[in-house]
GROMACS .gro file of C-alpha atoms in nm:
model
  249
    1UNK     CA    1  -0.854   1.394   1.635
    2UNK     CA    2  -0.739   1.069   1.484
    3UNK     CA    3  -0.648   0.843   1.771
    4UNK     CA    4  -0.284   0.737   1.811
    5UNK     CA    5  -0.194   0.475   2.065
    6UNK     CA    6   0.167   0.582   2.120
    7UNK     CA    7   0.359   0.908   2.141
    8UNK     CA    8   0.470   0.854   1.781
    9UNK     CA    9   0.229   0.803   1.494
   10UNK     CA   10   0.339   0.706   1.253
   11UNK     CA   11  -0.769  -0.667   0.064
   12UNK     CA   12  -1.072  -0.919  -0.109
   13UNK     CA   13  -1.403  -0.824  -0.164
   14UNK     CA   14  -1.661  -0.608   0.000
   15UNK     CA   15  -1.960  -0.426  -0.139
   16UNK     CA   16  -1.861  -0.167  -0.400
   17UNK     CA   17  -1.818   0.185  -0.260
   18UNK     CA   18  -1.878   0.071   0.100
   19UNK     CA   19  -1.599   0.015   0.351
   20UNK     CA   20  -1.579  -0.348   0.456
   21UNK     CA   21  -1.568  -0.499   0.800
   22UNK     CA   22  -1.206  -0.598   0.868
   23UNK     CA   23  -1.132  -0.948   0.741
   24UNK     CA   24  -0.942  -1.184   0.973
   25UNK     CA   25  -0.621  -1.181   0.776
   26UNK     CA   26  -0.346  -1.304   1.007
   27UNK     CA   27   0.029  -1.244   0.985
   28UNK     CA   28   0.223  -1.545   0.859
   29UNK     CA   29   0.577  -1.410   0.906
   30UNK     CA   30   0.589  -1.131   1.166
   31UNK     CA   31   0.460  -1.137   1.522
   32UNK     CA   32   0.266  -0.819   1.611
   33UNK     CA   33   0.381  -0.624   1.915
   34UNK     CA   34   0.229  -0.278   1.975
   35UNK     CA   35  -0.032  -0.081   1.782
   36UNK     CA   36   0.130   0.247   1.679
   37UNK     CA   37  -0.142   0.383   1.453
   38UNK     CA   38  -0.511   0.302   1.449
   39UNK     CA   39  -0.749   0.533   1.270
   40UNK     CA   40  -1.123   0.575   1.315
   41UNK     CA   41  -1.233   0.770   1.010
   42UNK     CA   42  -1.591   0.752   1.137
   43UNK     CA   43  -1.508   0.975   1.434
   44UNK     CA   44  -1.689   1.309   1.412
   45UNK     CA   45  -1.374   1.506   1.499
   46UNK     CA   46  -1.133   1.303   1.283
   47UNK     CA   47  -0.864   1.516   1.120
   48UNK     CA   48  -0.538   1.422   0.949
   49UNK     CA   49  -0.208   1.444   1.132
   50UNK     CA   50   0.012   1.601   0.865
   51UNK     CA   51   0.324   1.463   1.035
   52UNK     CA   52   0.195   1.115   0.954
   53UNK     CA   53  -0.013   1.156   0.638
   54UNK     CA   54   0.179   1.333   0.360
   55UNK     CA   55   0.001   1.411   0.030
   56UNK     CA   56   0.210   1.460  -0.285
   57UNK     CA   57   0.184   1.744  -0.538
   58UNK     CA   58  -0.107   1.918  -0.368
   59UNK     CA   59  -0.334   1.617  -0.408
   60UNK     CA   60  -0.637   1.653  -0.181
   61UNK     CA   61  -0.698   1.414   0.110
   62UNK     CA   62  -0.977   1.452   0.365
   63UNK     CA   63  -1.194   1.246   0.596
   64UNK     CA   64  -1.533   1.219   0.426
   65UNK     CA   65  -1.825   0.978   0.470
   66UNK     CA   66  -1.633   0.763   0.719
   67UNK     CA   67  -1.326   0.708   0.496
   68UNK     CA   68  -1.006   0.889   0.404
   69UNK     CA   69  -1.065   1.005   0.047
   70UNK     CA   70  -0.794   1.118  -0.193
   71UNK     CA   71  -0.851   1.329  -0.505
   72UNK     CA   72  -0.622   1.480  -0.769
   73UNK     CA   73  -0.472   1.825  -0.724
   74UNK     CA   74  -0.710   2.120  -0.782
   75UNK     CA   75  -0.746   2.256  -1.138
   76UNK     CA   76  -0.546   2.570  -1.059
   77UNK     CA   77  -0.247   2.353  -0.959
   78UNK     CA   78  -0.266   2.147  -1.278
   79UNK     CA   79  -0.324   2.439  -1.513
   80UNK     CA   80  -0.048   2.468  -1.772
   81UNK     CA   81   0.116   2.139  -1.675
   82UNK     CA   82   0.153   1.831  -1.900
   83UNK     CA   83  -0.151   1.596  -1.913
   84UNK     CA   84  -0.001   1.341  -1.672
   85UNK     CA   85   0.202   1.573  -1.452
   86UNK     CA   86   0.239   1.481  -1.085
   87UNK     CA   87  -0.081   1.576  -0.911
   88UNK     CA   88  -0.316   1.433  -1.173
   89UNK     CA   89  -0.348   1.120  -0.956
   90UNK     CA   90  -0.400   1.116  -0.577
   91UNK     CA   91  -0.084   1.012  -0.389
   92UNK     CA   92  -0.024   0.975  -0.017
   93UNK     CA   93   0.250   0.849   0.214
   94UNK     CA   94   0.181   0.724   0.568
   95UNK     CA   95   0.499   0.744   0.775
   96UNK     CA   96   0.607   0.537   1.073
   97UNK     CA   97   0.879   0.587   1.332
   98UNK     CA   98   0.992   0.226   1.315
   99UNK     CA   99   1.143  -0.005   1.054
  100UNK     CA  100   0.957  -0.336   1.078
  101UNK     CA  101   0.578  -0.316   1.076
  102UNK     CA  102   0.252  -0.494   1.004
  103UNK     CA  103  -0.008  -0.282   0.825
  104UNK     CA  104  -0.373  -0.365   0.768
  105UNK     CA  105  -0.607  -0.152   0.560
  106UNK     CA  106  -0.897  -0.157   0.313
  107UNK     CA  107  -0.878   0.029  -0.018
  108UNK     CA  108  -1.073   0.081  -0.343
  109UNK     CA  109  -0.953   0.265  -0.655
  110UNK     CA  110  -1.239   0.454  -0.815
  111UNK     CA  111  -1.254   0.586  -1.170
  112UNK     CA  112  -0.979   0.762  -1.362
  113UNK     CA  113  -0.765   0.666  -1.661
  114UNK     CA  114  -0.614   0.320  -1.702
  115UNK     CA  115  -0.235   0.356  -1.739
  116UNK     CA  116   0.072   0.141  -1.684
  117UNK     CA  117   0.189   0.104  -1.320
  118UNK     CA  118  -0.122   0.262  -1.168
  119UNK     CA  119  -0.293   0.229  -0.935
  120UNK     CA  120  -0.040   0.105  -0.680
  121UNK     CA  121   0.035   0.052  -0.313
  122UNK     CA  122   0.392   0.106  -0.189
  123UNK     CA  123   0.545  -0.090   0.097
  124UNK     CA  124   0.866   0.040   0.248
  125UNK     CA  125   1.120   0.230   0.037
  126UNK     CA  126   1.105   0.039  -0.292
  127UNK     CA  127   0.838  -0.233  -0.321
  128UNK     CA  128   0.517  -0.160  -0.509
  129UNK     CA  129   0.212  -0.376  -0.577
  130UNK     CA  130   0.071  -0.233  -0.898
  131UNK     CA  131  -0.209  -0.296  -1.143
  132UNK     CA  132  -0.135  -0.222  -1.507
  133UNK     CA  133  -0.374  -0.082  -1.766
  134UNK     CA  134  -0.478  -0.438  -1.861
  135UNK     CA  135  -0.574  -0.502  -1.496
  136UNK     CA  136  -0.288  -0.744  -1.429
  137UNK     CA  137  -0.129  -0.724  -1.085
  138UNK     CA  138   0.244  -0.738  -1.022
  139UNK     CA  139   0.509  -0.660  -0.762
  140UNK     CA  140   0.787  -0.429  -0.871
  141UNK     CA  141   1.092  -0.268  -0.716
  142UNK     CA  142   1.141   0.097  -0.800
  143UNK     CA  143   1.514   0.164  -0.771
  144UNK     CA  144   1.626   0.519  -0.824
  145UNK     CA  145   1.885   0.533  -1.099
  146UNK     CA  146   1.861   0.166  -1.196
  147UNK     CA  147   1.503   0.138  -1.320
  148UNK     CA  148   1.229  -0.111  -1.239
  149UNK     CA  149   1.257  -0.477  -1.146
  150UNK     CA  150   0.954  -0.705  -1.164
  151UNK     CA  151   0.954  -0.972  -0.892
  152UNK     CA  152   0.615  -1.138  -0.945
  153UNK     CA  153   0.304  -1.106  -1.158
  154UNK     CA  154  -0.057  -1.210  -1.106
  155UNK     CA  155  -0.240  -1.207  -1.441
  156UNK     CA  156  -0.562  -1.339  -1.287
  157UNK     CA  157  -0.576  -1.080  -1.008
  158UNK     CA  158  -0.762  -0.807  -1.195
  159UNK     CA  159  -0.822  -0.471  -1.033
  160UNK     CA  160  -1.194  -0.387  -1.040
  161UNK     CA  161  -1.267  -0.013  -1.013
  162UNK     CA  162  -1.461   0.075  -0.699
  163UNK     CA  163  -1.411  -0.265  -0.536
  164UNK     CA  164  -1.279  -0.276  -0.180
  165UNK     CA  165  -0.959  -0.476  -0.137
  166UNK     CA  166  -0.850  -0.583   0.211
  167UNK     CA  167  -0.475  -0.599   0.264
  168UNK     CA  168  -0.233  -0.719   0.530
  169UNK     CA  169   0.134  -0.638   0.472
  170UNK     CA  170   0.429  -0.755   0.683
  171UNK     CA  171   0.772  -0.594   0.658
  172UNK     CA  172   1.062  -0.743   0.853
  173UNK     CA  173   1.423  -0.683   0.762
  174UNK     CA  174   1.471  -0.763   0.394
  175UNK     CA  175   1.155  -0.977   0.374
  176UNK     CA  176   0.805  -0.869   0.273
  177UNK     CA  177   0.468  -1.045   0.274
  178UNK     CA  178   0.152  -0.897   0.120
  179UNK     CA  179  -0.182  -1.074   0.161
  180UNK     CA  180  -0.503  -0.986  -0.023
  181UNK     CA  181  -0.814  -1.142   0.131
  182UNK     CA  182  -0.952  -1.379  -0.131
  183UNK     CA  183  -0.657  -1.303  -0.359
  184UNK     CA  184  -0.283  -1.371  -0.388
  185UNK     CA  185  -0.017  -1.372  -0.118
  186UNK     CA  186   0.320  -1.233  -0.220
  187UNK     CA  187   0.647  -1.319  -0.050
  188UNK     CA  188   0.967  -1.147  -0.145
  189UNK     CA  189   1.320  -1.103  -0.011
  190UNK     CA  190   1.539  -0.821  -0.139
  191UNK     CA  191   1.808  -0.596   0.007
  192UNK     CA  192   1.616  -0.281  -0.086
  193UNK     CA  193   1.312  -0.378   0.123
  194UNK     CA  194   1.489  -0.275   0.444
  195UNK     CA  195   1.458   0.098   0.513
  196UNK     CA  196   1.802   0.254   0.553
  197UNK     CA  197   1.686   0.541   0.773
  198UNK     CA  198   1.526   0.319   1.035
  199UNK     CA  199   1.175   0.424   0.936
  200UNK     CA  200   0.916   0.258   0.716
  201UNK     CA  201   0.622   0.393   0.519
  202UNK     CA  202   0.307   0.294   0.338
  203UNK     CA  203   0.205   0.473   0.019
  204UNK     CA  204  -0.097   0.471  -0.211
  205UNK     CA  205  -0.142   0.610  -0.563
  206UNK     CA  206  -0.466   0.615  -0.758
  207UNK     CA  207  -0.536   0.638  -1.128
  208UNK     CA  208  -0.495   0.972  -1.307
  209UNK     CA  209  -0.819   1.172  -1.258
  210UNK     CA  210  -0.947   0.904  -1.017
  211UNK     CA  211  -1.001   0.883  -0.643
  212UNK     CA  212  -0.874   0.657  -0.363
  213UNK     CA  213  -1.031   0.570  -0.029
  214UNK     CA  214  -0.883   0.418   0.288
  215UNK     CA  215  -1.058   0.252   0.581
  216UNK     CA  216  -0.979   0.021   0.874
  217UNK     CA  217  -0.616   0.135   0.889
  218UNK     CA  218  -0.401  -0.016   1.164
  219UNK     CA  219  -0.022  -0.044   1.197
  220UNK     CA  220   0.174  -0.252   1.448
  221UNK     CA  221   0.539  -0.281   1.540
  222UNK     CA  222   0.669  -0.639   1.533
  223UNK     CA  223   0.865  -0.856   1.773
  224UNK     CA  224   1.218  -0.979   1.703
  225UNK     CA  225   1.113  -1.339   1.646
  226UNK     CA  226   0.913  -1.465   1.347
  227UNK     CA  227   0.620  -1.705   1.362
  228UNK     CA  228   0.717  -2.057   1.470
  229UNK     CA  229   0.669  -2.220   1.128
  230UNK     CA  230   0.786  -1.933   0.909
  231UNK     CA  231   1.094  -2.108   0.770
  232UNK     CA  232   0.877  -2.393   0.639
  233UNK     CA  233   0.605  -2.163   0.503
  234UNK     CA  234   0.835  -1.945   0.296
  235UNK     CA  235   0.987  -2.248   0.123
  236UNK     CA  236   0.650  -2.308  -0.045
  237UNK     CA  237   0.635  -1.972  -0.223
  238UNK     CA  238   0.730  -1.969  -0.593
  239UNK     CA  239   1.070  -1.842  -0.699
  240UNK     CA  240   1.088  -1.468  -0.756
  241UNK     CA  241   1.127  -1.315  -1.099
  242UNK     CA  242   1.409  -1.072  -1.176
  243UNK     CA  243   1.296  -0.888  -1.489
  244UNK     CA  244   1.419  -0.541  -1.575
  245UNK     CA  245   1.141  -0.318  -1.705
  246UNK     CA  246   1.145   0.026  -1.868
  247UNK     CA  247   1.014   0.318  -1.668
  248UNK     CA  248   0.764   0.398  -1.941
  249UNK     CA  249   0.578   0.173  -2.179
   0.00000   0.00000   0.00000
């Protein structure tokens, strides 16, 4: 079984197609408290806890070759549906039983079609770090009923298919920090970052017809206080954008 260290369960270069050793990314805002989910995908008896790991639209997720690998829905599920119907790209949500968390993981996006807003990693209820079809990275808020808001963009942070990215994300209240080892660090503050139901989540979505892999996954709760110099650090981040975007392009 996948090991859980509490009664509730809930990037950046490495060698292509090989899971990396965890990089020493350190939190800059939140102070870690307890480990609530730590996964060893190399364990011989590793299986997914479906109360924690929730695939979307019958996409297929399984522990294979020491990683958690996601694939599109099977052909029989997609038969008769539009070309880019839900299920054509692997999607997964990892749930927690707490609001504020630190999450560390390694991820590559392998193959598939290049489209706008995919692949992506979701943090909390609304924030998404996405790569567009031109490879440009950006952070966007997906607000139901009001469309998309772009908060930041990283034109030089190109997504390379099959390359492992190491990520450390910190969610505390209405603030969010996302670090990519060897890449950008995003800081954002927005009312929608705070989960309303008292629970947070991490989500991943690959390219249509592509695959996704996860390794070195660990999630912590956080203490009430922030790091000692956080107020000074966050003043150095660039101002956030506030650009409304269409849902489709």
